[in-house]
PDB file of C-alpha atoms and ligand atoms in Angstrom:
ATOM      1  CA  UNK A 928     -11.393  25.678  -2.561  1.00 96.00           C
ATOM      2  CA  UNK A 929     -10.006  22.872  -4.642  1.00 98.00           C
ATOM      3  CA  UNK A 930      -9.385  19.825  -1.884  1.00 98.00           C
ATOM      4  CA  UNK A 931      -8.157  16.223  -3.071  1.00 98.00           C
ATOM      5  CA  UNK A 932      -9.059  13.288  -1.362  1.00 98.00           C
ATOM      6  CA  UNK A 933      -6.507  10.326  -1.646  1.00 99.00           C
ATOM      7  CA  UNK A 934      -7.434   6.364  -0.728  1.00 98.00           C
ATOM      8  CA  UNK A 935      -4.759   3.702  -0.278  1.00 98.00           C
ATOM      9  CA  UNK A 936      -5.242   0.130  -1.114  1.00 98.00           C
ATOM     10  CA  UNK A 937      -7.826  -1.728  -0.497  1.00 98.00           C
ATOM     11  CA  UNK A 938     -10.547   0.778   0.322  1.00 98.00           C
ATOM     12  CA  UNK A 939     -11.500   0.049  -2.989  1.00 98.00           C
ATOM     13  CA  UNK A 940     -12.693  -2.637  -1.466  1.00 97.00           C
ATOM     14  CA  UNK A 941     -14.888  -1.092   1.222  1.00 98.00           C
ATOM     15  CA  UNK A 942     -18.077  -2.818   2.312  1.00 96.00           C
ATOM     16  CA  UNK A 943     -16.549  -6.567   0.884  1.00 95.00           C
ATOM     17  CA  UNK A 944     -13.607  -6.167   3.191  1.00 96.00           C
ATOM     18  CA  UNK A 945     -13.815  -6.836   7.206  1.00 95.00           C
ATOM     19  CA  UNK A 946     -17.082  -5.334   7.061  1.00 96.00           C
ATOM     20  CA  UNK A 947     -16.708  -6.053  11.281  1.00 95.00           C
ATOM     21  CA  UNK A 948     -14.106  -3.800  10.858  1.00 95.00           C
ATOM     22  CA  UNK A 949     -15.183  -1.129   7.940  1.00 97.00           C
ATOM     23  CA  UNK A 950     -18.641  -1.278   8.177  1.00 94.00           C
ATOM     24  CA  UNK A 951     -21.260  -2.562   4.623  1.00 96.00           C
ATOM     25  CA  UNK A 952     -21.036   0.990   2.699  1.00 97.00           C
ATOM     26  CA  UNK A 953     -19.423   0.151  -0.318  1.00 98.00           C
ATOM     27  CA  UNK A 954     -16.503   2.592  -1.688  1.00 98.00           C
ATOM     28  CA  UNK A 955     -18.974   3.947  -4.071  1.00 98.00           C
ATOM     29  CA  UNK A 956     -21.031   5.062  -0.935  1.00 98.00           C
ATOM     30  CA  UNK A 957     -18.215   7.107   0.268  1.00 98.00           C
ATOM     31  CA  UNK A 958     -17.525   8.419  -3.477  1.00 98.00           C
ATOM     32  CA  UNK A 959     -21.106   9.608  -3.591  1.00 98.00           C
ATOM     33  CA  UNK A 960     -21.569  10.844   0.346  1.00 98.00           C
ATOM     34  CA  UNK A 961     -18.481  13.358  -0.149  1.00 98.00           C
ATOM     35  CA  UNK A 962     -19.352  14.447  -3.907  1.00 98.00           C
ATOM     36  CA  UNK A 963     -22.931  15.340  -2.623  1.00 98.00           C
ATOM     37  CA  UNK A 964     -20.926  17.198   0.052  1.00 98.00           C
ATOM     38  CA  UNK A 965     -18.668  18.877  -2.107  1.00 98.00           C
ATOM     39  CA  UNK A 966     -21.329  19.628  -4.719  1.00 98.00           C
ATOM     40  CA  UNK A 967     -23.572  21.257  -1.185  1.00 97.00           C
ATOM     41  CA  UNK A 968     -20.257  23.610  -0.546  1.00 96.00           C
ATOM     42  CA  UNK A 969     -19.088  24.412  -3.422  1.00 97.00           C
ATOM     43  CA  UNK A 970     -16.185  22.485  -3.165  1.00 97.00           C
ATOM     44  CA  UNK A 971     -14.191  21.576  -6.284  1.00 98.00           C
ATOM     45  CA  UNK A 972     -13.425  18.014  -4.966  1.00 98.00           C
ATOM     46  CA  UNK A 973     -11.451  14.672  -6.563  1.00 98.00           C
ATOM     47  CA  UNK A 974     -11.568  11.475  -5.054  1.00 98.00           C
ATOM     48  CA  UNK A 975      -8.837   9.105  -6.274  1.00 98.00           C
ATOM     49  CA  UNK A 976      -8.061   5.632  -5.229  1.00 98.00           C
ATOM     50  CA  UNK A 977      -4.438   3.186  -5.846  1.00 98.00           C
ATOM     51  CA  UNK A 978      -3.174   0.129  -4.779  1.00 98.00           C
ATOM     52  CA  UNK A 979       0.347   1.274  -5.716  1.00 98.00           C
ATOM     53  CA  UNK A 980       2.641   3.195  -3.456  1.00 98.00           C
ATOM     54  CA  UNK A 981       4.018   5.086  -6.569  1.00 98.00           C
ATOM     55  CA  UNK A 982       0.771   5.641  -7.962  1.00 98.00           C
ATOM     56  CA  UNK A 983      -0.263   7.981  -5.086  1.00 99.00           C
ATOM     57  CA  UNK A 984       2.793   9.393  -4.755  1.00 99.00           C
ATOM     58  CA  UNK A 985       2.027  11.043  -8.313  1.00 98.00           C
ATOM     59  CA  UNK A 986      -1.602  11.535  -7.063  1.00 98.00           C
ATOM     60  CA  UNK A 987       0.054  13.763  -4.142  1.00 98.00           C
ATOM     61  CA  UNK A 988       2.900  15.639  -6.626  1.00 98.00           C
ATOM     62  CA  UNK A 989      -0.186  16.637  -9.084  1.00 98.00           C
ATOM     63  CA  UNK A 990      -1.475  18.058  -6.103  1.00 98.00           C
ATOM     64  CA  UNK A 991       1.195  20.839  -6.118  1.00 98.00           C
ATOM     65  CA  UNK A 992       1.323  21.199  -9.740  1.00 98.00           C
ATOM     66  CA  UNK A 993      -2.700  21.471 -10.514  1.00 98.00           C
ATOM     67  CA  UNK A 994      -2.787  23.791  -7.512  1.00 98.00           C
ATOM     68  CA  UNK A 995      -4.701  21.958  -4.726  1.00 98.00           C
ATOM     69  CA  UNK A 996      -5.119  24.032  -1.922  1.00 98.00           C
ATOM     70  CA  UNK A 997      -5.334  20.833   0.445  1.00 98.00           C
ATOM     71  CA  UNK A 998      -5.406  16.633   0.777  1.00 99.00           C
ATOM     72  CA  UNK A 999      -6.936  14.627   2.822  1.00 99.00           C
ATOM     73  CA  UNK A1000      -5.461  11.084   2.796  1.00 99.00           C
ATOM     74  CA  UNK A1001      -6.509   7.925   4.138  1.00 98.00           C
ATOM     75  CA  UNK A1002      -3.159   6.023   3.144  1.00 98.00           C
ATOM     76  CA  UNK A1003      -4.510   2.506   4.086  1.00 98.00           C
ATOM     77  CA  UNK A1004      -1.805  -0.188   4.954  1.00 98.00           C
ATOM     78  CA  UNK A1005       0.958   2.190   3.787  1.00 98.00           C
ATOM     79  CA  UNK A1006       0.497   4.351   6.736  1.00 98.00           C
ATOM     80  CA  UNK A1007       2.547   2.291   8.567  1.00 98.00           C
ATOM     81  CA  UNK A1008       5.381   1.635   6.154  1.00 98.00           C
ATOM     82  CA  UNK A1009       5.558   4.266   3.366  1.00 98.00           C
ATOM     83  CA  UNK A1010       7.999   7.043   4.123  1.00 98.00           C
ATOM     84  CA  UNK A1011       7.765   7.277   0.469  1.00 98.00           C
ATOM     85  CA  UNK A1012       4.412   8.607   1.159  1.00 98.00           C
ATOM     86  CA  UNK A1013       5.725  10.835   4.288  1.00 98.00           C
ATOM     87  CA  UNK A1014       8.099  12.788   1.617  1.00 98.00           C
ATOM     88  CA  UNK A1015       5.652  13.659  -0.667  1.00 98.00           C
ATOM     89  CA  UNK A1016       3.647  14.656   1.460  1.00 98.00           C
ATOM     90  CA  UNK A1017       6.398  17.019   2.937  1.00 98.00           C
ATOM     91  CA  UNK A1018       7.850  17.916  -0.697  1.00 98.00           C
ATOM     92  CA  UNK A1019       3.949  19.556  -1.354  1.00 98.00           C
ATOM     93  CA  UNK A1020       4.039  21.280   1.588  1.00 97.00           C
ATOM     94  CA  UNK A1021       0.103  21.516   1.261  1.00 98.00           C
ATOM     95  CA  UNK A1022      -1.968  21.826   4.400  1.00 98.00           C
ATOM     96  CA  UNK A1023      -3.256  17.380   4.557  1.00 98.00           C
ATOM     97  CA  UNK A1024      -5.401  15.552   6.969  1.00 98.00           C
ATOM     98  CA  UNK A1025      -5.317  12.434   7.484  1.00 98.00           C
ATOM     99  CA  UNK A1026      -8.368   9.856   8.204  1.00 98.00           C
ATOM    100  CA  UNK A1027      -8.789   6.382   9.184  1.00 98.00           C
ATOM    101  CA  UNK A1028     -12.334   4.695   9.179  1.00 98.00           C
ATOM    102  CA  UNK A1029     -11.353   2.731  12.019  1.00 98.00           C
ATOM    103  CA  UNK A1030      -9.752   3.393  15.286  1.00 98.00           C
ATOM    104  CA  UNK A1031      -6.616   2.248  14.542  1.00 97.00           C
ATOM    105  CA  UNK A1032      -5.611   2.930  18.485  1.00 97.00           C
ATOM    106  CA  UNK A1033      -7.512   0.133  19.788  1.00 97.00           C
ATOM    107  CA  UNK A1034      -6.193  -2.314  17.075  1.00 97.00           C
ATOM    108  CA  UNK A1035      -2.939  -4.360  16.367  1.00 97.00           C
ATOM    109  CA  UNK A1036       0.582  -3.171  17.276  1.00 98.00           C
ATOM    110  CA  UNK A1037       1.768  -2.555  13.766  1.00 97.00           C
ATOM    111  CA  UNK A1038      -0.919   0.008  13.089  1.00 98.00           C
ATOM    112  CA  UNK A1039       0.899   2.266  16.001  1.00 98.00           C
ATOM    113  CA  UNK A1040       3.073   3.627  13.573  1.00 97.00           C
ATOM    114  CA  UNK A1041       2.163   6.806  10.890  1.00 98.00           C
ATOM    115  CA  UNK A1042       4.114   7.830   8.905  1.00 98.00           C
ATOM    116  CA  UNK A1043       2.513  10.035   6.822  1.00 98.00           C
ATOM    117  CA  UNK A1044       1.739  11.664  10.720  1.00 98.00           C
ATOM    118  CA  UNK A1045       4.279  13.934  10.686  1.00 98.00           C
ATOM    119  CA  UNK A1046       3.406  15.501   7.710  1.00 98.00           C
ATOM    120  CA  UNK A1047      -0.160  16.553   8.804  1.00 98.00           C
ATOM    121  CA  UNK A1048      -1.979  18.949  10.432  1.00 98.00           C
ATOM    122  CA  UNK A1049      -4.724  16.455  11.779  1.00 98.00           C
ATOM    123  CA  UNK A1050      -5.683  12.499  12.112  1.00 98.00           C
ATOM    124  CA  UNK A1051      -9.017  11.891  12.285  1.00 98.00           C
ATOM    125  CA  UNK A1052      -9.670   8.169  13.026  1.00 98.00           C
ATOM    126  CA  UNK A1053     -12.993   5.930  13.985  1.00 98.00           C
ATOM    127  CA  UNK A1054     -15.785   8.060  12.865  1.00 98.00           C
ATOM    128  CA  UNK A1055     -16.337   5.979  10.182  1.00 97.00           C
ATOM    129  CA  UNK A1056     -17.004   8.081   6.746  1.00 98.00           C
ATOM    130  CA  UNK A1057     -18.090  10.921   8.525  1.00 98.00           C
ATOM    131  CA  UNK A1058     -13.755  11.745   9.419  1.00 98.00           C
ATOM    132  CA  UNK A1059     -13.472  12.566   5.693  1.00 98.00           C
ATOM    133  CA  UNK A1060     -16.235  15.303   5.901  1.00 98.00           C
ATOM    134  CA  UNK A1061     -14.682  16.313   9.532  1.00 98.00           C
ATOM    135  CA  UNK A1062     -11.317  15.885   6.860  1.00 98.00           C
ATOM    136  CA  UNK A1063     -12.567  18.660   4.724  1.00 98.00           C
ATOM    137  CA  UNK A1064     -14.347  20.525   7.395  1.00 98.00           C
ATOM    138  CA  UNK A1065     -11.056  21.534   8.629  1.00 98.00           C
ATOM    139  CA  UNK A1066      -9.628  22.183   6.200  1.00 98.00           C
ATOM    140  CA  UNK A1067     -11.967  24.970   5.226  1.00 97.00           C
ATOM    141  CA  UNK A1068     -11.989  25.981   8.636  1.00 97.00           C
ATOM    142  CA  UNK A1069      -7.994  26.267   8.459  1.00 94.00           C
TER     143      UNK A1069
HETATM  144  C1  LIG B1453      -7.286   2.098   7.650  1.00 61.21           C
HETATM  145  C2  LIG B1453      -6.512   1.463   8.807  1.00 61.21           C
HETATM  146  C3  LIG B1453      -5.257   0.764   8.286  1.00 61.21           C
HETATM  147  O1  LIG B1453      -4.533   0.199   9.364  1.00 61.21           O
HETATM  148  C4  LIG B1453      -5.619  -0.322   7.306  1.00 61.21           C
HETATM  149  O2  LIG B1453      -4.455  -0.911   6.761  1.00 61.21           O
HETATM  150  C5  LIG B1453      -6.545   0.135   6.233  1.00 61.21           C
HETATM  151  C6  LIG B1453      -7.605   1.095   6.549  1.00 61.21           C
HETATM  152  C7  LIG B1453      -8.634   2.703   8.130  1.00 61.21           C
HETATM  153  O3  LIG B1453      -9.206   3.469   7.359  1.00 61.21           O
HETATM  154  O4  LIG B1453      -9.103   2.402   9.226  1.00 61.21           O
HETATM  155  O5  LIG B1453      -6.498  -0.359   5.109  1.00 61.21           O
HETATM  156  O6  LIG B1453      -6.507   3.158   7.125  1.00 61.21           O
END
């Protein structure tokens, strides 16, 4: 099972950033916490971070093209904007979840909206790191 896992901007800045909000662990936390997961299954995982909307709109087309068999994305800020992000996501046609550390529910108005949400089979959101294991979890369960 060969699963890429996609982060948006600014989670590169995990444990610095609203850490009220995102918690201390640092992004490298994260990086390690699902490579020692991956590494535990037998998972061929990547982990790749952007800033840039077109960036990891290539991450997602490489998907299809170096054979991923699923994505879990955390698209950060650009959830809520980027159909650029939604079309990808439907022009891969590969089986995506995506996460949000927080619970973006019980926060402002403009995080309502997700895109990227109608191109996946599951959100997982306020569980913290743990939703990208949950992430992965389903999809080898799916
Ligand atoms: C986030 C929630 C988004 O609204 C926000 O812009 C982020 C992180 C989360 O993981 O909770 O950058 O996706």
């Amino acid at each position: 099972m060969k699963i890429l896992v996609i982060n948006g901007p600014n989670l590169n800045m995990l444990g610095i950033r609203e850490p009220e909000v995102y918690g201390t662990d640092t992004y490298l936390d994260l990086c390690n916490m699902l490579t020692d997961y991956a590494k535990n299954k037998k998972i061929d995982l990547e982990i790749y971070q952007s800033n840039h909307e077109g960036s990891l709109v290539d991450k997602i087309q490489e998907a299809y093209f170096k054979r991923f068999d699923g994505i879990v994305i955390n698209p950060a800020a650009y959830t809520h904007t980027s159909v650029a992000l939604l079309d990808a996501l439907k022009s891969v046609n590969l089986p995506c979840v995506e996460v949000h550390i927080s619970d973006v529910t019980k926060r402002e108005d403009f995080r309502q909206t997700s895109y990227v949400r109608m191109a996946v089979k599951k959100t997982i959101m306020g569980h913290g790191f743990k939703g990208y294991i949950e992430a992965i979890e389903y999809l080898l369960n799916n």
